[in-house]
mmCIF file of C-alpha atoms in Angstrom:
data_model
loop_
_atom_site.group_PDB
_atom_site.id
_atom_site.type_symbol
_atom_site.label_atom_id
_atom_site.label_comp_id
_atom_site.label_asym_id
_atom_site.label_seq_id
_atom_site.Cartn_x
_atom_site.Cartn_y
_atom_site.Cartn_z
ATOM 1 C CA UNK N 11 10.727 -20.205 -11.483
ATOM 2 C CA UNK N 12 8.767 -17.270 -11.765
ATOM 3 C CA UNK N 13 8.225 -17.321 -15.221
ATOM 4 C CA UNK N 14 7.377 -20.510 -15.128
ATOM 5 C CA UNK N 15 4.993 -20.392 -12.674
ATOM 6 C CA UNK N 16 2.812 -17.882 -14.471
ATOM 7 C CA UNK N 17 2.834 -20.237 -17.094
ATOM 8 C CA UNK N 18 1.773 -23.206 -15.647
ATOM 9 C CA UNK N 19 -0.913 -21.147 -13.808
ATOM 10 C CA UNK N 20 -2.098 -19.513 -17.031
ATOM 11 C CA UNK N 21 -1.475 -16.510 -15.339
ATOM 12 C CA UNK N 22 -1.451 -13.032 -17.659
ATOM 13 C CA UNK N 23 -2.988 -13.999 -21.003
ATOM 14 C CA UNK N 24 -6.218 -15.674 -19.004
ATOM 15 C CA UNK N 25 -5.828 -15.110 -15.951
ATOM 16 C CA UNK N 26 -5.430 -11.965 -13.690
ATOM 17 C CA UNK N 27 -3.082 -12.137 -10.773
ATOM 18 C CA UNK N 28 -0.435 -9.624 -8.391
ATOM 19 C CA UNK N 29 3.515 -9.699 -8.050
ATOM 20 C CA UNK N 30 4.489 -8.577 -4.833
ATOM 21 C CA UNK N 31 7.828 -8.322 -2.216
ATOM 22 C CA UNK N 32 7.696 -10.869 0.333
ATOM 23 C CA UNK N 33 9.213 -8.128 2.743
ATOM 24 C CA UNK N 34 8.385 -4.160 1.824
ATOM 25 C CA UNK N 35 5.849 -2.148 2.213
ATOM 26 C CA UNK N 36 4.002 1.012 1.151
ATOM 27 C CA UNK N 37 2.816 -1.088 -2.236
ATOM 28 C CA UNK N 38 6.067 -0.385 -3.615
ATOM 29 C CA UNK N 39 7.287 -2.764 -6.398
ATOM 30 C CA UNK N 40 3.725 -4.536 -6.564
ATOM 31 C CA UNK N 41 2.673 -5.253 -9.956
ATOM 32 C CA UNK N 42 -1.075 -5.613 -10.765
ATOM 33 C CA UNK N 43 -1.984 -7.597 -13.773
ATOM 34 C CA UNK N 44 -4.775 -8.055 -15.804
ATOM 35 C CA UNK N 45 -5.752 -9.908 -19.150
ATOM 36 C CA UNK N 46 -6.525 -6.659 -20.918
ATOM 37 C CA UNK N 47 -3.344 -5.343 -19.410
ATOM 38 C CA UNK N 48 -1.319 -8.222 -20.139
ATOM 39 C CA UNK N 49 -2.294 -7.830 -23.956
ATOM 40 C CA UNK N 50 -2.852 -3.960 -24.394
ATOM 41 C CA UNK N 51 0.934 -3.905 -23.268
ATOM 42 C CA UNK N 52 2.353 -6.977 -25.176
ATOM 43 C CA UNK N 53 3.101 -7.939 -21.623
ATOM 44 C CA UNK N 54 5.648 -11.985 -21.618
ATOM 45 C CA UNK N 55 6.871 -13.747 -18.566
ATOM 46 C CA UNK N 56 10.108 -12.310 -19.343
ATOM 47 C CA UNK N 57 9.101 -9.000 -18.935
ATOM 48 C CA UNK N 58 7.379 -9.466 -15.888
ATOM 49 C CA UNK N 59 10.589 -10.837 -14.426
ATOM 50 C CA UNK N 60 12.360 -7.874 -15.842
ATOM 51 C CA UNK N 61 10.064 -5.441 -13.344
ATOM 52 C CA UNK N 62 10.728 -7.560 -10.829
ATOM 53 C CA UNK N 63 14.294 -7.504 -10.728
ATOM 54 C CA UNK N 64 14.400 -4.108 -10.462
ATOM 55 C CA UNK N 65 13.000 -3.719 -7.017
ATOM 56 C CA UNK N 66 14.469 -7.453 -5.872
ATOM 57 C CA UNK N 67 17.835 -6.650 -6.329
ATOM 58 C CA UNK N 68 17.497 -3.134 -5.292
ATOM 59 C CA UNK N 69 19.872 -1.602 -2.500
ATOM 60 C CA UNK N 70 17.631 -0.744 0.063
ATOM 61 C CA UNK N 71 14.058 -1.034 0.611
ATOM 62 C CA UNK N 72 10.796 1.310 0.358
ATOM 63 C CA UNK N 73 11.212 1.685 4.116
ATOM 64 C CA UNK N 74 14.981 1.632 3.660
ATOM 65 C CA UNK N 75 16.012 -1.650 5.666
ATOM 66 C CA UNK N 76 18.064 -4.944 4.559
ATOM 67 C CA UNK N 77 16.231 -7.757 4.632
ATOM 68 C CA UNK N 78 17.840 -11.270 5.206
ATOM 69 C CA UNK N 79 15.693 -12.806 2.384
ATOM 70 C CA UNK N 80 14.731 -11.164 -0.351
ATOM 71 C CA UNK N 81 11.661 -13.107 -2.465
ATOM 72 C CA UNK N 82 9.029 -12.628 -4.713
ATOM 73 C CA UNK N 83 4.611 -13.484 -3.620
ATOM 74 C CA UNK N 84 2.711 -14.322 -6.532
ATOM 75 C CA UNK N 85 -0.814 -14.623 -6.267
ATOM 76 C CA UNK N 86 -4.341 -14.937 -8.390
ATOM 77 C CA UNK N 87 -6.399 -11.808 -8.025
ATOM 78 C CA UNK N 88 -8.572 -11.596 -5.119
ATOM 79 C CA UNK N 89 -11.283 -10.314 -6.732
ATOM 80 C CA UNK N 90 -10.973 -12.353 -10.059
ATOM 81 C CA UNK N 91 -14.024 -13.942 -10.849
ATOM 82 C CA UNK N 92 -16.608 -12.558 -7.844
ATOM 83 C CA UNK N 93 -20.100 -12.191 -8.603
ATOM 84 C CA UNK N 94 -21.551 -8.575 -8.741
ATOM 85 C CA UNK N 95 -23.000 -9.709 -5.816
ATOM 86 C CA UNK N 96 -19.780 -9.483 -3.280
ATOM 87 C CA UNK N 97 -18.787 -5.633 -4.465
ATOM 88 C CA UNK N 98 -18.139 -3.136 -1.905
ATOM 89 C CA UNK N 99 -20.007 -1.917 0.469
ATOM 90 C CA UNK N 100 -21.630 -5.352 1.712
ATOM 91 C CA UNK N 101 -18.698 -7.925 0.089
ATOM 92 C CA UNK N 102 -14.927 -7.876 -0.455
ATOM 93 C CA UNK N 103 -12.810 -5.832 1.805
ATOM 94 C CA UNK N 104 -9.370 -5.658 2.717
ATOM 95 C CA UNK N 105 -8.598 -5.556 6.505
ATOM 96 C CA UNK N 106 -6.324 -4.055 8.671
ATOM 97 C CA UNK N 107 -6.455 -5.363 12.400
ATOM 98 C CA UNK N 108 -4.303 -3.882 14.915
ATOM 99 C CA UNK N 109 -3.440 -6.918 17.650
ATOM 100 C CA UNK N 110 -2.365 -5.994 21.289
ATOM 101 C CA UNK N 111 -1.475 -8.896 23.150
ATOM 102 C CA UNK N 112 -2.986 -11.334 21.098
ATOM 103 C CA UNK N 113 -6.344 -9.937 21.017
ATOM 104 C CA UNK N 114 -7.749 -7.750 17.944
ATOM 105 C CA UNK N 115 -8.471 -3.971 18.737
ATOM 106 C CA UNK N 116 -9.035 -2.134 15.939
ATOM 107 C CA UNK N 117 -9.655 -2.417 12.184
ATOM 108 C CA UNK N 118 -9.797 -0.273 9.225
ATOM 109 C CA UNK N 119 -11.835 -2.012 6.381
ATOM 110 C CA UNK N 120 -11.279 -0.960 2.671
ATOM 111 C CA UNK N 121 -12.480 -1.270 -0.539
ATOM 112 C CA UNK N 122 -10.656 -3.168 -2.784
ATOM 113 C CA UNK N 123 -10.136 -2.079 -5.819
ATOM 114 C CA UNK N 124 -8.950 0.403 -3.485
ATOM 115 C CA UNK N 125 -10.538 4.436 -4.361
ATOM 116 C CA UNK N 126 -8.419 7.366 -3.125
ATOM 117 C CA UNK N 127 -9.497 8.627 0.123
ATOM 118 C CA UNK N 128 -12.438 6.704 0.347
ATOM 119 C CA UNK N 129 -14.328 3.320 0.759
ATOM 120 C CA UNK N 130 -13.061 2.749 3.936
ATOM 121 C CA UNK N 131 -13.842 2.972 7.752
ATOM 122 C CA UNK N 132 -12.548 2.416 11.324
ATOM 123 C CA UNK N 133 -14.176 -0.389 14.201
ATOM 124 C CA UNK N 134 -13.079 0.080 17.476
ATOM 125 C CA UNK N 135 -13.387 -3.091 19.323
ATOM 126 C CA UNK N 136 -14.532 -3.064 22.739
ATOM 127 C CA UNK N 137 -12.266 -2.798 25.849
ATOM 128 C CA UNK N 138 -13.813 -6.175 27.588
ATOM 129 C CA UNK N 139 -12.248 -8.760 24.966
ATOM 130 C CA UNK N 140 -8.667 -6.872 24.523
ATOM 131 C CA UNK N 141 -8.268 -7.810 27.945
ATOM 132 C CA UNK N 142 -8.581 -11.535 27.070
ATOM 133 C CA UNK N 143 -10.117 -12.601 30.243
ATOM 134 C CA UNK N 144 -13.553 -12.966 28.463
ATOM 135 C CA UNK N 145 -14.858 -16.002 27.178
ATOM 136 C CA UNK N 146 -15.683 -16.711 23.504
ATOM 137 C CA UNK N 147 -19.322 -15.578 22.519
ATOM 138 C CA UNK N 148 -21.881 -18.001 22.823
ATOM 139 C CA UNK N 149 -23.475 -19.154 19.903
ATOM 140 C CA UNK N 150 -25.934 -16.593 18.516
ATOM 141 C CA UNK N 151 -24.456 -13.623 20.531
ATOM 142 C CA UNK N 152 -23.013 -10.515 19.419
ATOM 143 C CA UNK N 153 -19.424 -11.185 18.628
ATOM 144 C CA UNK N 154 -17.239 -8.043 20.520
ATOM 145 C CA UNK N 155 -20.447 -6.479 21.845
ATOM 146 C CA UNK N 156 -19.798 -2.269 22.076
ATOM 147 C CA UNK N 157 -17.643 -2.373 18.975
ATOM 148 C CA UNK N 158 -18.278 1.184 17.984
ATOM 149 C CA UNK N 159 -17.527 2.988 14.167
ATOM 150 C CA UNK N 160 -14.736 5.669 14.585
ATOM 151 C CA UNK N 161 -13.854 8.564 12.474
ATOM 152 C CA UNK N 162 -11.010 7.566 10.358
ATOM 153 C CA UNK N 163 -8.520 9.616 9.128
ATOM 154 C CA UNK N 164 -8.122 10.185 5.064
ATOM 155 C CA UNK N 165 -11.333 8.315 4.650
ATOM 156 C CA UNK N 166 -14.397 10.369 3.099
ATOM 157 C CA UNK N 167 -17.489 9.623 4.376
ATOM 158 C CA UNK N 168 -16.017 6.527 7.196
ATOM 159 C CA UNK N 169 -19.144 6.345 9.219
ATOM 160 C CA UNK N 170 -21.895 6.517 6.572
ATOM 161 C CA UNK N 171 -19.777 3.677 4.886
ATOM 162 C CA UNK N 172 -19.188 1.918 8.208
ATOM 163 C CA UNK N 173 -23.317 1.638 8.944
ATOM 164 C CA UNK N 174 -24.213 0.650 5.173
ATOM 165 C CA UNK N 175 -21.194 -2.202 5.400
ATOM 166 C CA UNK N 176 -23.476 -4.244 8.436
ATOM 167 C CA UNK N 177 -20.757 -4.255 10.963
ATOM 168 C CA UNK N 178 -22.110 -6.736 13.282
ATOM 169 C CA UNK N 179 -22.245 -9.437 10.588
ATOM 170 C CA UNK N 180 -19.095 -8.822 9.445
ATOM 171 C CA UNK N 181 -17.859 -9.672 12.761
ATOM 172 C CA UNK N 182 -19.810 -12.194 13.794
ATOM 173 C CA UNK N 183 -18.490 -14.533 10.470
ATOM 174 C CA UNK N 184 -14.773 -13.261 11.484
ATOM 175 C CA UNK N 185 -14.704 -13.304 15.352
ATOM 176 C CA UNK N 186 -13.447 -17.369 16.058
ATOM 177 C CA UNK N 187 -10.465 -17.366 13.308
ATOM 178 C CA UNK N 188 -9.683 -13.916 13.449
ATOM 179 C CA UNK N 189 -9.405 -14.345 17.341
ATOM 180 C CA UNK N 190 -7.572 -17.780 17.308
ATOM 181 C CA UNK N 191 -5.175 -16.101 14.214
ATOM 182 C CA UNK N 192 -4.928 -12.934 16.305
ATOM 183 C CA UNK N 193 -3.948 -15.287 19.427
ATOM 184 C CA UNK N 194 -1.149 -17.467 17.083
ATOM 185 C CA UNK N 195 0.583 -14.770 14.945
ATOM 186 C CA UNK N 196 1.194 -12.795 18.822
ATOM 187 C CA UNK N 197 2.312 -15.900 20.409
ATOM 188 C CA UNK N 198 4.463 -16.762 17.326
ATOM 189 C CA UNK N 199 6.145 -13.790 17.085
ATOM 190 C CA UNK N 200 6.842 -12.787 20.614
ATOM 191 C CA UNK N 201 4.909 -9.566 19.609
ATOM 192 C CA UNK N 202 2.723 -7.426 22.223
ATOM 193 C CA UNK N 203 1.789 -4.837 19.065
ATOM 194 C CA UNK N 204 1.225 -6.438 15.371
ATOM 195 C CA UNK N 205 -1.097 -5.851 12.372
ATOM 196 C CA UNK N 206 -2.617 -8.620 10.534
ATOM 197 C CA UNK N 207 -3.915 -7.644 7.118
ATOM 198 C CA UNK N 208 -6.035 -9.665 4.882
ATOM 199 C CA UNK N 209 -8.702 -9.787 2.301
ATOM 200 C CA UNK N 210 -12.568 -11.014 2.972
ATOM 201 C CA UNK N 211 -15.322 -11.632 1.139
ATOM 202 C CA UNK N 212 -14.793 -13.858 -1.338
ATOM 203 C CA UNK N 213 -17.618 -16.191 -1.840
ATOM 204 C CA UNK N 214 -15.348 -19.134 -2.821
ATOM 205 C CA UNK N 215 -12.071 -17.789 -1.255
ATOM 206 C CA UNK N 216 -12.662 -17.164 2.182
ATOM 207 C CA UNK N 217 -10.300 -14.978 3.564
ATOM 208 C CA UNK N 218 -6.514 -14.466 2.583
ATOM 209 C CA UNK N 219 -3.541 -13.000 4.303
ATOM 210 C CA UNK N 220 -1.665 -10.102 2.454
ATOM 211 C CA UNK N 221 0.619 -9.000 5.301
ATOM 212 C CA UNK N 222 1.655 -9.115 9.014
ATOM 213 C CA UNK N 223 3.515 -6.322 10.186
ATOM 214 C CA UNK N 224 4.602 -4.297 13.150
ATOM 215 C CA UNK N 225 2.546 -1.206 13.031
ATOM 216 C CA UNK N 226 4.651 1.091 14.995
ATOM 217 C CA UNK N 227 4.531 3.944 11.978
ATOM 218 C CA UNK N 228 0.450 3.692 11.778
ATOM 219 C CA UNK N 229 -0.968 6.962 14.360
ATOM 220 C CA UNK N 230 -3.946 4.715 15.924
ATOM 221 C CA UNK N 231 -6.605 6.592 18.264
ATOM 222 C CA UNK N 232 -5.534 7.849 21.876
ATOM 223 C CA UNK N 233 -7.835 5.742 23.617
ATOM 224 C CA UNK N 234 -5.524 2.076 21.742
ATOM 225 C CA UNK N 235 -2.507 3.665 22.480
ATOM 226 C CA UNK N 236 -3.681 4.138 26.760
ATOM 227 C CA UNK N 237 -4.807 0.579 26.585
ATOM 228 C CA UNK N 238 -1.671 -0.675 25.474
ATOM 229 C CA UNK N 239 0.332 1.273 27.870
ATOM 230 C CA UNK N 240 -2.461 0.579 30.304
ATOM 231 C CA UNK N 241 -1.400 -3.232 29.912
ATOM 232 C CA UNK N 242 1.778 -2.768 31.213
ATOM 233 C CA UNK N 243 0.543 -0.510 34.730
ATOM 234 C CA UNK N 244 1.515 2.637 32.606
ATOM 235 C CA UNK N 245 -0.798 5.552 31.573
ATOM 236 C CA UNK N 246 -0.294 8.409 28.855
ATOM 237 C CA UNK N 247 3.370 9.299 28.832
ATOM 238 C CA UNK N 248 4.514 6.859 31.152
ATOM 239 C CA UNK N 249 2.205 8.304 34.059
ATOM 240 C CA UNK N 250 1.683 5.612 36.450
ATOM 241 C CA UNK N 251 -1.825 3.582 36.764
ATOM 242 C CA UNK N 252 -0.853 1.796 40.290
ATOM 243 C CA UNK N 253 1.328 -0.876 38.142
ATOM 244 C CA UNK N 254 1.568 -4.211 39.546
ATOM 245 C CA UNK N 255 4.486 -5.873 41.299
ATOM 246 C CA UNK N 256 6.841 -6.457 38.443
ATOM 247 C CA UNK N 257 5.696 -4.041 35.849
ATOM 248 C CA UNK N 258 7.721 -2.778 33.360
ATOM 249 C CA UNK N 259 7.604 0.816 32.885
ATOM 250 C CA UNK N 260 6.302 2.017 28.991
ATOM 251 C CA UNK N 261 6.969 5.237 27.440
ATOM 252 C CA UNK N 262 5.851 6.641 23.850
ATOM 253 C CA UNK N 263 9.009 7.955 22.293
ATOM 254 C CA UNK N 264 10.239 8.304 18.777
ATOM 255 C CA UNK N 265 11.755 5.648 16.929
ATOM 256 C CA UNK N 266 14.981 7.787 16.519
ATOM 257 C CA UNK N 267 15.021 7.755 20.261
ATOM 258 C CA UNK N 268 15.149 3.751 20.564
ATOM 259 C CA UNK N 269 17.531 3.303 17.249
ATOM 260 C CA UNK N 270 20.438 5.753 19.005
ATOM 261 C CA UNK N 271 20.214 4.267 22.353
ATOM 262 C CA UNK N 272 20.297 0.362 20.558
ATOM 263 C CA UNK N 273 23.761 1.423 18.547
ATOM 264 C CA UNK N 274 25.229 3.158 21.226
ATOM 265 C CA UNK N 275 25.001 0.074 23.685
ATOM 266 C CA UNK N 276 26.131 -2.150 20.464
ATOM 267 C CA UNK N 277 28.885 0.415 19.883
ATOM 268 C CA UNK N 278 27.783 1.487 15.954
ATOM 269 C CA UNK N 279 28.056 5.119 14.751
ATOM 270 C CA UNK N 280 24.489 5.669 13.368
ATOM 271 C CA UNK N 281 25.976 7.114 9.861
ATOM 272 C CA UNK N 282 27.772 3.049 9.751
ATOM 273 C CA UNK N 283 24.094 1.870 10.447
ATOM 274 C CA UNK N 284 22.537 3.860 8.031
ATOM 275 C CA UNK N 285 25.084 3.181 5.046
ATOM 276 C CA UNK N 286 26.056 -0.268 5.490
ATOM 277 C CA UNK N 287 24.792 -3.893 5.294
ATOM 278 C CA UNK N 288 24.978 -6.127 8.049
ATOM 279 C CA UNK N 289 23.103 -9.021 6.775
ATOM 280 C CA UNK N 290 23.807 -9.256 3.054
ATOM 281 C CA UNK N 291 27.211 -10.975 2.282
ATOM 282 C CA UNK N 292 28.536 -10.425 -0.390
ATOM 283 C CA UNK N 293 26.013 -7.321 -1.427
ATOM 284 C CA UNK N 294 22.896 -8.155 -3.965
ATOM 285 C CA UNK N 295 23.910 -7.029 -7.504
ATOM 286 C CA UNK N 296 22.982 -3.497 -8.181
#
């Protein structure tokens, strides 16, 4: 299917486009592809296929989980075919936007082609629309109003690059789907703390989703981290804020901390955990 696909698509000789895991992360096994590439390295379908299998088929994962279902994303380029027009800083950007409780908090914008350690910069987004009890912007206004630029860390330069990259409109042409998308993915997935990544910019493409994940490995500022607990009647380190009737109490511990207390009420030695598969049967070839 995969081969085929890239032929009907035209995709390689004339086309660029990406191979990527539907579930990993860290950019492992994703396979960029350009014309010039394609014919510089006497790249086929075949061999594409080839490079796939090695990671699709592989034991564990970059992060070292099972998955249920293993599969392959193909896509066309994002940036294929923009004009000169949409380049970086006032165009195409991938985005990273940490959701608490379905509404949008925080995002880190990046360059795409992606340079080390910089093009890229942090937004905070103001405390009066995490809590959700504001209504939409009216037409005109200042979507988020007291969204800020933050340092970010391993980003040269973030708040030069965040003022030239006109914040405001950037949010303003995002705020209604990235709220109601922000709103859906939360309610979806049951999930108080997600990231929704995607690319923007595009003058023909709108916007496009590369990946939704739980962000518990990402170090976000203090202050998003006291809001969240905050949410729940629970300051820093599980200090109390006056919770509510009901609350549940929240505390920041590591995730070694949650994993050994989960097996030991399921009754699994953590070494079992660690070297066995309890959702792939029989195992993937190796």
């Amino acid at each position: 299917r995969l081969i085929e696909a890239l032929r009907r698509h035209r995709l390689g000789p004339t086309r660029a486009f990406v191979v990527k895991p539907a579930s990993d992360g860290t950019n492992w096994g994703v396979l960029l592809m350009t014309p010039s590439k394609w014919s510089a390295g006497n790249w086929t379908g075949e061999r594409v296929a080839d490079e796939v299998e090695k990671w699709l088929f592989a034991r564990l994962s970059s992060w070292g989980q099972w998955y249920e279902h293993r599969g392959v994303l193909v896509q066309r380029l994002y940036t294929d075919d923009a004009p000169a027009s949409a380049a970086w800083p006032h165009g195409i950007a991938e985005l990273n936007v940490l959701v608490q409780k379905g509404e949008p908090t925080h995002v880190r914008v990046m360059a795409i082609p992606k340079p080390k350690g910089d093009g890229c910069f942090d937004v905070l987004l103001p405390p009066s629309r995490r809590r959700g009890s504001e209504a939409s912007p009216a037409e005109g206004a200042q979507p988020w109003p007291g969204a800020r630029c933050i340092p970010a860390p391993n980003c040269a330069d973030s708040m030069a690059a965040c003022k030239n990259y006109s914040v405001p409109r950037l949010l303003k042409k995002l705020e209604p789907q990235l709220s109601q998308q922000a709103s859906l993915l939360a309610s979806v997935f049951g999930a108080d703390w997600l990231r929704l990544d995607f690319f923007y910019g595009h003058p023909r493409r709108g916007w496009l989703i590369s990946e939704v994940s739980y962000p518990s490995h990402h170090d976000y500022p203090q202050e998003i981290r006291d809001a969240w607990l905050a949410g729940y009647g629970y300051g820093r380190e599980g200090a109390p804020l006056e919770p509510s009737a009901g609350a549940t109490p929240m505390l920041q511990v590591s995730g070694e901390c949650v994993a050994d207390s989960l097996l030991k009420l399921v009754g699994v030695p953590p070494v079992t955990f660690a070297t066995s598969c309890f959702l792939c049967h029989p195992l993937p070839p190796l």
